[in-house]
Amino acid sequence: MAFKLFTPITHLQIPIFHSQFLQPTPVFPSSSLPTNLLSSKLHSRQKSSVCINSLKQETLQSPTPTSTSSNKLVLVIGGTGGVGQLVVASLLDRDVKLRLLLRNPEKATTLFGEQEKDKLQVVKGDTRNSEDLDPSMFEGVTHVICSTGTTAFPSRRWDGDNTPERVDWEGVRNLVSALPRSLSRIILVSSVGVTKSNELPWSIMNLFGVLKYKKMGEDFVINSGLPYTIIRPGRLTDGPYTSYDLNTLLKATAGERRAVLIGQG
């Protein structure tokens, strides 16, 4: 069953997904995370929960009993970022087989501890460099979750050519071009405002092109012919103004926890 969703998200607590929004199946509260990640960012939980639920709805809608966690192999791109860490932890908690594509594979052990190789595999690569994406790293992969990203405004995270153009456009394009046609689904974490980048307040966020490049990445996914889910969450404040960019100036806070709002467009 093809399932294409653009999902804007408001402030929330860990969500319960309602069947009228995502799938005609029972609702699922998110499972608990490992203790060492419980202090991770509230808004990062939003995106990881939607990513995981997208996999769950496929399992429940499959016409055959073979689509279970045991025979899924999920490739996570950006698994050491704020969102990626929670996605990986949640999937490990669900006994889903994982493969991580990381620029620095040593980070996997630091963040997730020693894991059995049949449960967590780590390969070295960088989506910004197409030559890094060898076909062997996609062997057996059924789902891909791409949560790569950088800051909207120039910051230390731009060091090493880690700009929105290189990450959100060129990186996504290289990744999608290398994916096998047999893939069950790609889940791309994008951003709210990508279709309104010329309107306030999104035009401010897009001063250095982050929304433009995210939309270009989205369009490449859409036109790839692969089954996809695109998630457009609101701004990730990382709690009380702890990030490197505009949050520090605004002293932004996570605010009150609210319910999830999911919809098209």
XYZ file of C-alpha atoms in Angstrom:
265
model
C 0.000 0.000 0.000
C 1.541 3.290 -1.039
C 1.610 5.792 1.794
C 2.726 9.340 1.177
C 2.565 11.849 3.987
C 3.756 15.347 4.651
C 3.613 15.867 8.391
C 3.886 19.228 10.134
C 4.202 18.914 13.922
C 3.432 21.318 16.740
C 4.820 21.334 20.293
C 3.956 18.028 21.900
C 4.525 15.386 24.436
C 5.559 11.931 23.229
C 2.712 11.298 20.808
C -0.070 8.791 20.511
C -0.932 8.518 16.840
C -4.589 8.647 15.940
C -5.820 6.259 13.302
C -7.567 8.898 11.203
C -4.233 10.630 10.627
C -1.745 7.869 9.952
C -3.343 4.469 9.510
C -6.561 2.487 10.061
C -5.009 0.539 12.924
C -4.897 0.720 16.733
C -3.060 3.662 18.294
C 0.466 3.196 19.611
C 2.109 5.100 22.445
C 5.850 5.398 21.996
C 7.933 2.952 23.969
C 10.370 3.928 26.656
C 13.914 4.850 25.700
C 17.174 3.647 27.266
C 18.002 5.466 30.488
C 21.090 7.173 29.092
C 18.960 8.915 26.453
C 16.030 10.003 28.586
C 17.484 13.488 28.912
C 17.553 13.976 25.121
C 15.632 16.775 23.499
C 11.834 16.899 23.715
C 11.334 17.996 20.139
C 13.693 15.349 18.824
C 11.244 12.809 20.244
C 8.572 14.208 17.968
C 10.359 13.306 14.786
C 11.691 9.961 15.957
C 8.210 8.854 17.054
C 6.734 9.675 13.649
C 9.589 7.822 11.922
C 9.028 4.722 14.038
C 5.252 4.866 13.581
C 5.685 4.952 9.818
C 7.434 1.606 10.056
C 4.757 0.233 12.387
C 1.866 1.135 10.103
C 3.518 -0.768 7.258
C 3.889 -3.835 9.446
C 0.208 -3.778 10.375
C -1.071 -3.057 6.872
C 1.026 -5.724 5.174
C -1.138 -8.425 3.541
C 1.343 -11.110 4.591
C 2.469 -12.136 8.076
C 6.158 -11.909 7.102
C 6.607 -8.146 7.535
C 7.826 -8.158 11.123
C 10.614 -6.454 13.001
C 12.778 -9.569 12.647
C 13.006 -9.327 8.867
C 13.297 -5.577 8.555
C 16.697 -4.000 8.127
C 16.582 -0.254 8.656
C 19.387 1.995 7.454
C 19.600 5.181 9.516
C 21.439 8.180 8.103
C 22.342 10.816 10.701
C 22.095 8.338 13.556
C 24.387 10.298 15.873
C 22.398 13.553 15.708
C 19.757 14.574 18.230
C 16.888 12.995 16.307
C 18.959 10.113 14.977
C 20.052 8.984 18.433
C 16.438 8.655 19.551
C 15.454 6.851 16.349
C 18.271 4.325 16.800
C 17.506 3.827 20.492
C 13.815 3.295 19.763
C 14.487 0.766 17.014
C 17.000 -1.122 19.156
C 14.378 -1.248 21.877
C 11.981 -2.815 19.347
C 14.579 -5.399 18.231
C 14.646 -4.009 14.711
C 17.866 -4.808 12.855
C 19.831 -1.648 12.165
C 22.593 -0.410 9.926
C 24.075 3.021 10.526
C 25.827 5.104 7.893
C 28.185 7.384 9.806
C 31.042 9.720 8.998
C 32.644 8.643 12.278
C 31.744 4.993 13.095
C 33.444 5.192 16.499
C 30.580 7.380 17.702
C 28.193 4.427 17.489
C 29.952 2.584 20.311
C 30.152 5.739 22.402
C 26.432 6.464 22.033
C 24.864 3.011 21.851
C 27.399 0.753 23.559
C 28.579 -2.603 22.303
C 25.871 -4.284 20.250
C 25.730 -7.663 18.549
C 26.558 -7.378 14.853
C 23.320 -9.064 13.835
C 21.462 -6.286 15.664
C 23.512 -3.188 14.833
C 25.891 -2.785 11.902
C 27.948 0.348 11.275
C 29.401 1.428 7.944
C 31.525 4.460 7.239
C 30.309 6.938 4.669
C 29.204 10.483 3.931
C 26.135 11.231 1.844
C 27.782 14.419 0.600
C 30.229 12.249 -1.334
C 28.507 10.007 -3.851
C 31.575 7.759 -4.141
C 31.132 6.794 -0.472
C 27.750 5.197 -1.182
C 28.785 1.741 -2.288
C 25.899 -0.574 -3.309
C 27.039 -3.145 -0.741
C 25.936 -0.916 2.135
C 22.328 -1.154 0.925
C 22.222 -4.955 0.623
C 19.224 -6.322 2.508
C 17.981 -2.874 3.540
C 14.176 -2.633 3.633
C 13.741 0.885 5.034
C 15.810 4.062 5.179
C 15.413 6.871 7.715
C 17.314 10.024 6.794
C 17.584 12.535 9.648
C 20.640 14.447 8.482
C 20.692 18.215 8.813
C 22.609 21.281 9.876
C 21.771 24.720 11.239
C 19.745 27.236 9.236
C 22.198 30.025 10.012
C 26.001 29.952 9.819
C 27.423 28.258 12.886
C 30.193 25.927 13.976
C 28.169 23.089 12.511
C 28.863 24.493 9.058
C 32.565 23.756 9.474
C 33.930 21.210 7.027
C 31.506 22.113 4.238
C 28.513 21.023 6.326
C 26.163 23.613 4.818
C 22.448 23.210 3.991
C 23.235 22.927 0.286
C 25.700 20.101 0.841
C 23.661 18.243 3.463
C 19.982 18.848 2.670
C 20.253 18.910 -1.101
C 23.385 17.198 -2.386
C 23.476 14.637 0.418
C 19.825 13.656 -0.020
C 20.190 13.535 -3.804
C 23.248 11.276 -3.579
C 21.553 8.986 -1.073
C 18.304 8.580 -3.019
C 20.202 8.001 -6.271
C 22.080 5.113 -4.663
C 19.077 3.368 -3.071
C 17.858 0.060 -4.492
C 14.499 0.095 -6.277
C 13.350 -2.751 -4.020
C 13.284 -0.470 -0.974
C 10.027 -0.639 1.008
C 10.161 2.998 2.126
C 12.379 6.010 2.654
C 11.523 8.368 5.508
C 12.955 11.860 5.129
C 13.014 14.351 7.982
C 12.568 17.794 6.424
C 11.194 21.022 7.934
C 8.045 23.041 8.353
C 7.915 26.069 6.041
C 9.540 24.545 2.959
C 6.569 25.506 0.767
C 6.345 29.008 2.259
C 9.973 30.074 2.186
C 9.068 33.476 0.704
C 6.589 34.284 3.489
C 7.263 35.556 7.008
C 8.524 34.133 9.293
C 9.884 31.396 7.033
C 11.737 33.869 4.810
C 13.914 34.744 7.810
C 14.704 31.107 8.421
C 15.525 30.750 4.720
C 18.006 33.651 4.574
C 20.834 31.200 3.882
C 18.740 28.798 1.814
C 18.009 25.965 4.236
C 14.318 25.695 3.284
C 15.104 25.943 -0.415
C 17.579 23.084 -0.202
C 15.311 20.947 1.970
C 12.521 21.390 -0.584
C 14.891 20.383 -3.378
C 15.728 17.257 -1.392
C 12.033 16.529 -0.859
C 11.289 16.919 -4.557
C 14.058 14.497 -5.452
C 12.586 11.914 -3.077
C 9.088 12.438 -4.472
C 10.267 12.061 -8.060
C 12.404 9.011 -7.311
C 9.530 6.549 -7.615
C 10.315 5.071 -4.199
C 7.633 4.757 -1.504
C 8.247 7.638 0.876
C 7.184 9.483 3.986
C 8.260 13.099 4.429
C 8.086 14.636 7.903
C 7.999 18.430 8.267
C 8.431 19.178 11.974
C 8.511 22.569 13.616
C 11.683 24.135 14.900
C 13.818 21.991 17.196
C 14.633 24.234 20.147
C 16.721 21.619 21.978
C 15.090 22.677 25.222
C 16.153 25.952 26.864
C 18.384 27.787 24.343
C 21.269 25.306 24.249
C 21.885 25.337 20.493
C 24.505 27.339 18.628
C 22.391 29.599 16.479
C 19.250 31.745 16.699
C 17.962 29.998 19.824
C 20.778 31.531 21.826
C 19.781 35.021 20.713
C 16.078 34.447 21.278
C 16.595 32.414 24.455
C 14.006 30.034 23.097
C 12.492 27.396 25.335
C 10.567 24.244 24.595
C 7.441 25.702 26.197
C 4.358 23.817 27.249
C 3.937 20.222 26.157
C 0.981 19.785 23.860
C -0.681 17.167 21.704
C 0.534 16.246 18.231
C -1.043 17.839 15.176
C -0.600 15.757 12.030
C -1.931 16.611 8.593
C -1.257 17.005 4.892
C 0.398 20.005 3.256
